[in-house]
GROMACS .gro file of C-alpha atoms in nm:
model
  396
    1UNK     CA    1  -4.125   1.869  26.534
    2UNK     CA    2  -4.281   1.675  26.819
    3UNK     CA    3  -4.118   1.305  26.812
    4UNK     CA    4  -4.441   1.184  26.826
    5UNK     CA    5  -4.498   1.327  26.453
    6UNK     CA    6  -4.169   1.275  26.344
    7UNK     CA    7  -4.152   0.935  26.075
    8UNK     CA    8  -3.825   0.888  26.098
    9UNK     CA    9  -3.829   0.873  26.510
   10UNK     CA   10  -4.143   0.647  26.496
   11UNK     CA   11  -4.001   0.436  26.229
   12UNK     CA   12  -3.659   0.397  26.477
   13UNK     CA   13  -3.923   0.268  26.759
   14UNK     CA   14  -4.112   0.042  26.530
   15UNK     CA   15  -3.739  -0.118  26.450
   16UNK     CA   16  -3.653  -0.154  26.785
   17UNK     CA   17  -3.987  -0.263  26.949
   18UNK     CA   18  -3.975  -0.540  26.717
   19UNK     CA   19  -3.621  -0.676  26.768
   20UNK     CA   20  -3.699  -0.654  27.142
   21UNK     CA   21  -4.007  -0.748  27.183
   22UNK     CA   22  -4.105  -1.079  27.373
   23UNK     CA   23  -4.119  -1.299  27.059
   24UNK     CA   24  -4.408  -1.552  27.135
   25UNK     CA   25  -4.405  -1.848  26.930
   26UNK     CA   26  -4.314  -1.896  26.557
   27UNK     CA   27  -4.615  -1.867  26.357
   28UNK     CA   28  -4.596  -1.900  25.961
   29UNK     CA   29  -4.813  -1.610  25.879
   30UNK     CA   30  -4.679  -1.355  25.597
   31UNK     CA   31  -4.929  -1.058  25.698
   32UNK     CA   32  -4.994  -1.173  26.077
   33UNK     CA   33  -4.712  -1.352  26.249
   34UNK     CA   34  -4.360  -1.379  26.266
   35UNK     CA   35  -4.323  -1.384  25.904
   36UNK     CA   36  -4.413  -1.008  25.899
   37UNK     CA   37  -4.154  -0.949  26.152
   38UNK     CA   38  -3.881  -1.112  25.939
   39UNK     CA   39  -3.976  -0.925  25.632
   40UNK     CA   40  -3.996  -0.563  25.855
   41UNK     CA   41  -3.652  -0.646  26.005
   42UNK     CA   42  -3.481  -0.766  25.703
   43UNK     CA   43  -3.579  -0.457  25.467
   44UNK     CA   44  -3.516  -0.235  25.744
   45UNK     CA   45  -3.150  -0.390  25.819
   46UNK     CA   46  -3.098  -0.407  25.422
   47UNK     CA   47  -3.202   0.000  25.402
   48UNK     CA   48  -3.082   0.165  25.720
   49UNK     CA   49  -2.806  -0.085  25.867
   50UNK     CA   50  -2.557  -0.080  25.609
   51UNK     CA   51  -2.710  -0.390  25.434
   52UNK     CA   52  -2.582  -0.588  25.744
   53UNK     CA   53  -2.810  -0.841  25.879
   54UNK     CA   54  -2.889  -0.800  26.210
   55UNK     CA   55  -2.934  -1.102  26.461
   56UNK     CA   56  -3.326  -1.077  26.443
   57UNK     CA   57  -3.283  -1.081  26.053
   58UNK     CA   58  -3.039  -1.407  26.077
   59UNK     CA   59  -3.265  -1.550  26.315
   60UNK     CA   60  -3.583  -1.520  26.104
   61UNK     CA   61  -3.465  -1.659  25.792
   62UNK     CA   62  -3.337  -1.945  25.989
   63UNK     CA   63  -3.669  -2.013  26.126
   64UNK     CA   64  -3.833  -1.942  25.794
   65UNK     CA   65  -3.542  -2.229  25.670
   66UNK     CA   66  -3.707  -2.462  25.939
   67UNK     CA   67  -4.059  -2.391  25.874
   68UNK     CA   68  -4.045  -2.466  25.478
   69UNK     CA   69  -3.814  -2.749  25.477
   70UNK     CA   70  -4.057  -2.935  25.738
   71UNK     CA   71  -4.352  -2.819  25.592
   72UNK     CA   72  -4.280  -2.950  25.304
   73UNK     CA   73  -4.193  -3.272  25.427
   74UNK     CA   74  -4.490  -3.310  25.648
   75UNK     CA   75  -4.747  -3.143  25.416
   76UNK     CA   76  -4.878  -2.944  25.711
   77UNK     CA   77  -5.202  -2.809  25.703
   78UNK     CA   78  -5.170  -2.409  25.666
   79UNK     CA   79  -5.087  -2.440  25.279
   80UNK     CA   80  -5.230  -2.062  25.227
   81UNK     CA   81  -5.040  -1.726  25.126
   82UNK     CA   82  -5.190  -1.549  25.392
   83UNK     CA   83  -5.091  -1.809  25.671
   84UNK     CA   84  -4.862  -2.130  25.562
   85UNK     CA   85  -4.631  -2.224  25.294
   86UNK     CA   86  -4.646  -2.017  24.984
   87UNK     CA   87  -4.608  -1.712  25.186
   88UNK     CA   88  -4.297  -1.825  25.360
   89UNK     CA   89  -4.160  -1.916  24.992
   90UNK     CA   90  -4.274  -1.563  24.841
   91UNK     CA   91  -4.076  -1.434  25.181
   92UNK     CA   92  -3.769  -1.674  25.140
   93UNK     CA   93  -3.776  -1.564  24.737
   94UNK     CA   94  -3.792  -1.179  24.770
   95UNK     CA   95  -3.536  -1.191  25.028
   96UNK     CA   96  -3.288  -1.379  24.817
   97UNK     CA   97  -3.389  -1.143  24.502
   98UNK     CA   98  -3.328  -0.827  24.724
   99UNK     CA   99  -3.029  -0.856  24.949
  100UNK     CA  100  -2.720  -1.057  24.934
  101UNK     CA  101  -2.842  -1.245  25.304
  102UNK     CA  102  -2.917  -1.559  25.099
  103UNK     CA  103  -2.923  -1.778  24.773
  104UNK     CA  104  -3.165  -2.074  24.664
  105UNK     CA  105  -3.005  -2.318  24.458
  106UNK     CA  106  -3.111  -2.445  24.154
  107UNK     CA  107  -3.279  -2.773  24.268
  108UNK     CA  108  -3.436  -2.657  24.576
  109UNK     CA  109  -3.555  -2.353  24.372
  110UNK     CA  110  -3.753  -2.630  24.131
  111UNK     CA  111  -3.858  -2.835  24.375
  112UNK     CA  112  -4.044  -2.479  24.514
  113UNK     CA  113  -4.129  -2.380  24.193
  114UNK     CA  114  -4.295  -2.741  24.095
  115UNK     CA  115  -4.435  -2.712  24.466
  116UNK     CA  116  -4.634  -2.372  24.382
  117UNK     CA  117  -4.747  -2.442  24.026
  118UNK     CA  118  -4.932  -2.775  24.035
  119UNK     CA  119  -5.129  -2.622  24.346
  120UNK     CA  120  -5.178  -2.324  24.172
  121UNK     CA  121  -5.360  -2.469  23.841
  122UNK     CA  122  -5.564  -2.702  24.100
  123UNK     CA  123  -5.720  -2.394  24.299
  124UNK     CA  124  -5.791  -2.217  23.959
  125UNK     CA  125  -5.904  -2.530  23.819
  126UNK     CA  126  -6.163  -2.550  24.140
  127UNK     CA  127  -6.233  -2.182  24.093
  128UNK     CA  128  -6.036  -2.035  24.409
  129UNK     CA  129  -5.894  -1.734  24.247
  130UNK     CA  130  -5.796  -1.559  24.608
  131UNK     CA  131  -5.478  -1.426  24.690
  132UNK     CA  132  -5.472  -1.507  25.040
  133UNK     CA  133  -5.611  -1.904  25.009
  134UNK     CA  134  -5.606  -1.936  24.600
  135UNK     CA  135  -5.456  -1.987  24.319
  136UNK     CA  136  -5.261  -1.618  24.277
  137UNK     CA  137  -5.146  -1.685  24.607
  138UNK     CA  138  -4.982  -1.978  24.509
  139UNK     CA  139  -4.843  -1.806  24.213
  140UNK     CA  140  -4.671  -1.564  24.391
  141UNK     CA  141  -4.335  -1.748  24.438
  142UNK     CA  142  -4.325  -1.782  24.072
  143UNK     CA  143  -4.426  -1.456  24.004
  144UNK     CA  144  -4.142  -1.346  24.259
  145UNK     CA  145  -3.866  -1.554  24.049
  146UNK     CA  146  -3.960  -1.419  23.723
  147UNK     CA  147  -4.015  -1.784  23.561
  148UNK     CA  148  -4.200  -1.722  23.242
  149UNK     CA  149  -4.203  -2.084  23.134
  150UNK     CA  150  -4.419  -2.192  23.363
  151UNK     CA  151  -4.698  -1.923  23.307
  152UNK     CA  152  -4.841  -1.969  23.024
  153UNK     CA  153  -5.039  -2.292  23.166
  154UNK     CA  154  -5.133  -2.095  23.439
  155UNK     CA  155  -5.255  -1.796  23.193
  156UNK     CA  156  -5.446  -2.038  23.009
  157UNK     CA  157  -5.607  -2.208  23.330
  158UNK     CA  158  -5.713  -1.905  23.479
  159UNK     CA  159  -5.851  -1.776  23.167
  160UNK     CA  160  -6.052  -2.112  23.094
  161UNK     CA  161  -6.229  -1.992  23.402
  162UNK     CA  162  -6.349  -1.684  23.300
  163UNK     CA  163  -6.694  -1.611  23.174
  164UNK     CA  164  -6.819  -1.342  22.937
  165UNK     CA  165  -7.119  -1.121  23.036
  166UNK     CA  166  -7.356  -0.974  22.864
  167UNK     CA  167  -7.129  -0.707  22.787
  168UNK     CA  168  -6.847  -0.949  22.675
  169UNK     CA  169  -6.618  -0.819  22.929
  170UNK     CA  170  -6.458  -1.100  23.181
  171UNK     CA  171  -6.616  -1.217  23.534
  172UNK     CA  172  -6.457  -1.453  23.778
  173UNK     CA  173  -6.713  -1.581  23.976
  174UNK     CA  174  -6.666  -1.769  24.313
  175UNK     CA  175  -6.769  -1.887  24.613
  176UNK     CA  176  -6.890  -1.582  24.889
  177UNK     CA  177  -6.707  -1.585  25.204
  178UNK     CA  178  -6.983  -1.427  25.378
  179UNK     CA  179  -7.149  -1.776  25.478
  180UNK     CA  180  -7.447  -1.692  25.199
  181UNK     CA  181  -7.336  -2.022  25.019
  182UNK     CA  182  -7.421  -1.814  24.731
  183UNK     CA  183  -7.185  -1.755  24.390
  184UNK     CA  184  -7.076  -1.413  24.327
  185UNK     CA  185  -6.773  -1.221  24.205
  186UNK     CA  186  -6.547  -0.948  24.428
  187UNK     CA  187  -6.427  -0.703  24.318
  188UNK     CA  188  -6.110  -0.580  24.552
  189UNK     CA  189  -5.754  -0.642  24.573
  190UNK     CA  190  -5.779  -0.942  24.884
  191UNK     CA  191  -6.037  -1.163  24.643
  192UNK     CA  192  -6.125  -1.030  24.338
  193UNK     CA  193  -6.122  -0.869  23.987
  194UNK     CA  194  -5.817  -0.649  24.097
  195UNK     CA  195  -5.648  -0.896  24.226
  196UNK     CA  196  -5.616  -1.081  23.869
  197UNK     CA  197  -5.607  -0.787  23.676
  198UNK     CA  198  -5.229  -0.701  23.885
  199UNK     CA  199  -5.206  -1.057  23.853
  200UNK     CA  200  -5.181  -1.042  23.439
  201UNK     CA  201  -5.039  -0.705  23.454
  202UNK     CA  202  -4.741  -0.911  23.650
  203UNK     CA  203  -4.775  -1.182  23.353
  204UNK     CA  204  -4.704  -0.889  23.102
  205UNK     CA  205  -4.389  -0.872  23.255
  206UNK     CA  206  -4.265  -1.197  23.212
  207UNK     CA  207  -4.483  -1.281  22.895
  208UNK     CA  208  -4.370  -0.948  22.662
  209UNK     CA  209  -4.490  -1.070  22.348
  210UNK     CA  210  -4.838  -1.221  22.437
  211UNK     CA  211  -5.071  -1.121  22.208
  212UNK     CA  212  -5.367  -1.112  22.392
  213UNK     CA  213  -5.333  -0.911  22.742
  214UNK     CA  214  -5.398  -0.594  22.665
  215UNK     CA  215  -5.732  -0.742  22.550
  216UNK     CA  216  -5.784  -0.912  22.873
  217UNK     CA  217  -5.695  -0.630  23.077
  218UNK     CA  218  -5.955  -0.396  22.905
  219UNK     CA  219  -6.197  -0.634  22.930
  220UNK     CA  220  -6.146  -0.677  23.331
  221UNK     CA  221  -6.118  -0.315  23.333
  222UNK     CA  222  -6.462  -0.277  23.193
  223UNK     CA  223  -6.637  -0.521  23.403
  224UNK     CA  224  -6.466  -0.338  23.718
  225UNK     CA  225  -6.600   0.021  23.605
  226UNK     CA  226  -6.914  -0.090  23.521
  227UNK     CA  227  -6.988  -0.107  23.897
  228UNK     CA  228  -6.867   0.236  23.961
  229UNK     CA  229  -7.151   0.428  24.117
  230UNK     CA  230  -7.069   0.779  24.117
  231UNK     CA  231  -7.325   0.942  24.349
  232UNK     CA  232  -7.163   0.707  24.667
  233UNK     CA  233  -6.923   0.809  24.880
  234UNK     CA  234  -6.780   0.492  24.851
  235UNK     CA  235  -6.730   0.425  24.438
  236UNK     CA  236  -6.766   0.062  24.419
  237UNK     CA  237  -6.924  -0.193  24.626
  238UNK     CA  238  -6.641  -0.503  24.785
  239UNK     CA  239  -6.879  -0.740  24.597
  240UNK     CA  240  -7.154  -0.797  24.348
  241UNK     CA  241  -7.408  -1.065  24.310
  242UNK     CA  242  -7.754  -1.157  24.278
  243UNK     CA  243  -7.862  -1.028  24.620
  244UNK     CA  244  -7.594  -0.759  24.703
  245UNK     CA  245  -7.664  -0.449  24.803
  246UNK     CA  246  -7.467  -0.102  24.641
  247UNK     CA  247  -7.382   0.005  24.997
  248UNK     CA  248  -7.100   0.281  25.097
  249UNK     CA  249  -6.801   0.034  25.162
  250UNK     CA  250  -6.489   0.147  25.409
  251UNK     CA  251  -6.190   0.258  25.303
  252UNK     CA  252  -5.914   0.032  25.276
  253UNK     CA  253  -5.655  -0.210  25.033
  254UNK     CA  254  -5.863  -0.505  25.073
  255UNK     CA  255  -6.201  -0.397  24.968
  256UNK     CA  256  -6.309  -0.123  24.741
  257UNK     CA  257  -6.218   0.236  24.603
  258UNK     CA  258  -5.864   0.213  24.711
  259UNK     CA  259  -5.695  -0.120  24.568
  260UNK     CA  260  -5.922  -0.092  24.252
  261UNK     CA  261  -5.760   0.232  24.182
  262UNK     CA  262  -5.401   0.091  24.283
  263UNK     CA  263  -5.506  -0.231  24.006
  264UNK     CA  264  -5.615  -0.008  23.753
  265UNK     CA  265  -5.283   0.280  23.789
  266UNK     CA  266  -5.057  -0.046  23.802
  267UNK     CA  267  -5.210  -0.140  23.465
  268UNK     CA  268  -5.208   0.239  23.292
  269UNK     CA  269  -4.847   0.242  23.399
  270UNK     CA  270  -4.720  -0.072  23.286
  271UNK     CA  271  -4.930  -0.046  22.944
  272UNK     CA  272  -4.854   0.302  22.889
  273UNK     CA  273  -5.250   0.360  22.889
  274UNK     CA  274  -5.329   0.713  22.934
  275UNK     CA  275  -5.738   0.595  22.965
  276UNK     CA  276  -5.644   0.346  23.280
  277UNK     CA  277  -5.423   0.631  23.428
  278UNK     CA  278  -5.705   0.871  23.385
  279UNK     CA  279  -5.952   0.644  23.515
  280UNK     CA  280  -5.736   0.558  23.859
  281UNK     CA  281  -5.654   0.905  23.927
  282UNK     CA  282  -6.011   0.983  23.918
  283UNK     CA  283  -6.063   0.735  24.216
  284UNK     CA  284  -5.798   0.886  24.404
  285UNK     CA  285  -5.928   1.195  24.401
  286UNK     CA  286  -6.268   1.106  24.494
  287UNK     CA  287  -6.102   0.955  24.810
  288UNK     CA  288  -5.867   1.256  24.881
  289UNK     CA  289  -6.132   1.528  24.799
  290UNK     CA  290  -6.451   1.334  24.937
  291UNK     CA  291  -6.333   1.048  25.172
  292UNK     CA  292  -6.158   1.282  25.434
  293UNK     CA  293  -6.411   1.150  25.789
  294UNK     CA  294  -6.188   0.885  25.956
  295UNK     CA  295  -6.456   0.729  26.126
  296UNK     CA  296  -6.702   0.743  25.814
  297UNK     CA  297  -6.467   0.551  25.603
  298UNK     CA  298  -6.354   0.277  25.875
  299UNK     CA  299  -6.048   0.427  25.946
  300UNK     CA  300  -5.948   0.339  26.347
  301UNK     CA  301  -5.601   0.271  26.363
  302UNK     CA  302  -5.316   0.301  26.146
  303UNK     CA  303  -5.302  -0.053  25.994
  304UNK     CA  304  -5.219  -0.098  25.623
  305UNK     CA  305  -5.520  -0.354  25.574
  306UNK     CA  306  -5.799  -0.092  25.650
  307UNK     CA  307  -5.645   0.144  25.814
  308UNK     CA  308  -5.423   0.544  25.758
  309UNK     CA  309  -5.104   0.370  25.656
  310UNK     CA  310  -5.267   0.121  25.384
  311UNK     CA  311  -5.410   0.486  25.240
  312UNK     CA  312  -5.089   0.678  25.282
  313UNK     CA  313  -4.931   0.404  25.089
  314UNK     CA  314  -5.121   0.383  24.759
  315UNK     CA  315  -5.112   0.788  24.745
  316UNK     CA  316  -4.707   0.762  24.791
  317UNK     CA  317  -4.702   0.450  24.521
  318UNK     CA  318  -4.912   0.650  24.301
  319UNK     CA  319  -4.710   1.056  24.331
  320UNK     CA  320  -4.394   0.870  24.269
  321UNK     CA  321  -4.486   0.804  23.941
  322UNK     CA  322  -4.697   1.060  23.829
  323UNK     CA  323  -4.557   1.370  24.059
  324UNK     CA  324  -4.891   1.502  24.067
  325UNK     CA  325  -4.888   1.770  24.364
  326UNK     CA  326  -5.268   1.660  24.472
  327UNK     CA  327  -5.125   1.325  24.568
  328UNK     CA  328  -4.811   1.458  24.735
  329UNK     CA  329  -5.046   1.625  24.939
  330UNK     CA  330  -5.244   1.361  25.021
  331UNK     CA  331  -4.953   1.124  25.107
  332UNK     CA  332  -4.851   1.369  25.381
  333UNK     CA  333  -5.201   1.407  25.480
  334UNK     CA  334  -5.297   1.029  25.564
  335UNK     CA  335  -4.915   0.986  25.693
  336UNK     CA  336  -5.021   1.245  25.967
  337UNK     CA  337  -5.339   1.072  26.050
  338UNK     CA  338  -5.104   0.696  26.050
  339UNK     CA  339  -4.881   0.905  26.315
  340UNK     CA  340  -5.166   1.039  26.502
  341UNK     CA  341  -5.222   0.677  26.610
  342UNK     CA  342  -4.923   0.607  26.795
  343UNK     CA  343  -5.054   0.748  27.131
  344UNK     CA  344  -5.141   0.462  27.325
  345UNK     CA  345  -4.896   0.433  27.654
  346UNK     CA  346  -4.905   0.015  27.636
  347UNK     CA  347  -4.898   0.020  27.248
  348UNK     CA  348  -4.622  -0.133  27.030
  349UNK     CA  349  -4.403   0.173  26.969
  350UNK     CA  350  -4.749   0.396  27.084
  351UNK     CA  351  -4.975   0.183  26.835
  352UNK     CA  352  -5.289  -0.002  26.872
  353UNK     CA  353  -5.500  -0.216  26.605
  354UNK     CA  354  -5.864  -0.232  26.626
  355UNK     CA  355  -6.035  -0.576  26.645
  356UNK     CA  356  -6.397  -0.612  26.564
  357UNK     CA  357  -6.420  -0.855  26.837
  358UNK     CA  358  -6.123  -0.747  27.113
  359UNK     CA  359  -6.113  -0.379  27.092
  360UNK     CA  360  -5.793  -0.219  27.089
  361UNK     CA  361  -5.507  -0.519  27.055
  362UNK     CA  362  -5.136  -0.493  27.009
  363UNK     CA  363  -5.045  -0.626  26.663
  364UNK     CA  364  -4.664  -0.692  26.489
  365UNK     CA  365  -4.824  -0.777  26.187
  366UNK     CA  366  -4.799  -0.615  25.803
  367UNK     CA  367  -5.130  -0.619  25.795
  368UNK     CA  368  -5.242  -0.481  26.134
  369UNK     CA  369  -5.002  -0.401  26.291
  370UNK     CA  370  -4.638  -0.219  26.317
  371UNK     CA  371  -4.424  -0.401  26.078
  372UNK     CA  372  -4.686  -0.304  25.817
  373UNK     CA  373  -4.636   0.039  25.955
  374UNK     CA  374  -4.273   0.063  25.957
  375UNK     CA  375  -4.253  -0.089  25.601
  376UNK     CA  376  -4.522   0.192  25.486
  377UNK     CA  377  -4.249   0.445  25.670
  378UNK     CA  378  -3.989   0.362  25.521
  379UNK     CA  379  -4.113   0.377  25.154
  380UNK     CA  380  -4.241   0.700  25.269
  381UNK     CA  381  -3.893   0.844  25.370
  382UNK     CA  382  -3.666   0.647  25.125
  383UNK     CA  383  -3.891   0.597  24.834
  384UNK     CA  384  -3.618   0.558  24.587
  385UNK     CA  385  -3.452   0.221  24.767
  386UNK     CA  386  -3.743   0.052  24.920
  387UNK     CA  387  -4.022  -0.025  24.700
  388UNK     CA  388  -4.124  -0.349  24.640
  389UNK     CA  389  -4.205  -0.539  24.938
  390UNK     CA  390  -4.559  -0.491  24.846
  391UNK     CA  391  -4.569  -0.686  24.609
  392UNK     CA  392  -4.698  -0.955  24.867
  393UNK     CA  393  -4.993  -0.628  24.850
  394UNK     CA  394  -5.005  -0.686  24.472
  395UNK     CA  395  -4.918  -0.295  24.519
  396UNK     CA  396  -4.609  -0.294  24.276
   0.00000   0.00000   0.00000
């Protein structure tokens, strides 16, 4: 096998382009920043190194240390999942839950937990459902520690904030972030109706006996299929309002097809719900039988946002549960295409991202870039000790 093709040589590069890289500046992003970098190194040391943290590893959670404890202090402005606080604490949480590098004590663990829950019941309050700059994204830290207690006033405060349709299924409508100034509800796993159905389907976890969420989720299940438009290439549209238009949508986690099916499987698997699990393999094999044109479906790097990897991903998430061959198939396929990027001479281990705006740029990011990469590589070739770093995805 050329080396080039070979996952477990381009994971190896990935590794050690990252550790050696020129490290700019800390920046406290989660999916685009040094946070990524941290989260690569540390589930790659934990994995392949023996569960020995390397110096990069020890380094990054000291930063991360730095960042949160002054943050905190200073109340600094990027208070966001995507970029700011409550990613670093979903970071500094997972690590502790997952390797023996660390361990949060008990009062700086409440003092977090306080920290996350009173912002998240303001955003849902306000009607800023988002993971990356609302109220789930706050929640994630919680989520992370398991602490049921303080969920059920966030259940009930997201809830309030529901309406019913016509067809008495649940909406959660919000402000557009396409500068429209208009109200309007979204449907994918960055904004939307996915997002907080894997948000209650996490809930179920920690709530066992709650009486009403399989109610809930069939009633954001049904609002979500409603939209399905089966004579598109693309299934369902990234949002729905007054004025949009059903157009064919590209492929990716954020937006569409891809991380509606990944919501809906997550729920058929944790309910036991033969109907969801029907429903989500259905997607996928729309997208592996019909969405198979790279540049049709948006596909120009291998990024997991919108690009090969993010699509190799949810196929491998989805065949390790069901063992369904189609999917096995498919897994392989789209982690030959996420390969077939790395061939770019000043890349980052070969790899390039592609920026609306810049072209071709050199990304360590988990969204864009190679740490997202590597992490996809190695669930791909250790699937039975590495998977759940996505749930920062709200993929597991």
């Amino acid at each position: 096998m050329d080396s080039k093709n070979n996952p477990q040589i381009l994971l190896d590069r990935i590794y050690r382009t990252v550790i050696t890289s020129h490290k700019a500046p800390f920046t406290p992003s989660l999916f685009d920043g040094s946070l990524s970098e941290t989260l690569f190194v540390t589930c790659f040391d934990y994995i392949c190194n023996n569960e020995e943290a390397s110096e990069t590893t020890i380094s990054g959670i000291s930063n991360l240390f730095n960042y949160l404890q002054e943050s905190l202090q200073n109340r600094g402005v990027f208070h966001t999942f995507y970029s700011g606080t409550y990613g670093a604490l979903w970071l500094l949480k997972y690590i502790e839950k997952q390797t023996n590098f660390i361990e949060i004590d008990e009062e700086t663990n409440s003092i977090f937990s306080n920290y996350c829950l009173k912002s998240a019941i303001t955003n849902f309050k306000e009607g800023h459902f988002d993971l990356f700059i609302g109220g789930i994204g706050n929640s994630m830290y919680l989520l992370e520690a398991g602490e049921a207690e303080n969920f059920s006033y966030i259940e009930n405060t997201l809830y309030r904030n529901a309406i019913k349709n016509s067809k008495g299924n649940l909406v959660w409508l919000s402000q557009l972030l396409d500068g429209s100034n208009e109200r309007g509800e979204y449907l994918g796993l960055a904004h939307g109706a996915a997002s907080i159905l894997v948000f209650y389907t996490s809930l179920s976890k920690l709530q066992k006996n709650h009486p009403d969420l399989e109610d809930i989720w069939d009633k954001i299940i049904k609002n979500i299929l409603s939209h399905k438009r089966g004579n598109n290439i693309a299934l369902f549209p990234s949002q729905v309002s007054k004025n949009s238009q059903y157009q064919n949508e590209r492929l990716a986690w954020c937006h569409g097809d891809l991380g509606i099916a990944a919501a809906i499987f997550n729920a058929g698997v944790n309910f036991t719900n033969e109907e969801w699990l029907t429903e989500a393999y259905d997607i996928l094999h729309h997208i592996y039988i019909k969405r198979t044109n790279l540049e049709e479906n948006g596909i120009y790097d291998a990024n997991i946002c919108h690009g090969a990897a993010g699509v190799a991903h949810i196929f491998n998430k989805v065949y390790q549960y069901s063992k369904i061959p189609e999917f096995k198939a498919a897994t392989d396929l789209w982690i030959e295409h996420t390969l077939s990027f790395a061939k770019y001479e000043d890349g980052l281990a070969g790899f390039k991202t592609y920026d609306n705006e810049k072209g071709l740029v050199n990304s360590t990011g988990l969204l864009t870039g190679i740490s997202g990469i590597g992490l996809v590589l190695l669930s791909y070739l250790y699937p039975e000790t590495v998977n759940t770093w996505d749930r920062c995805l709200l993929l597991s």
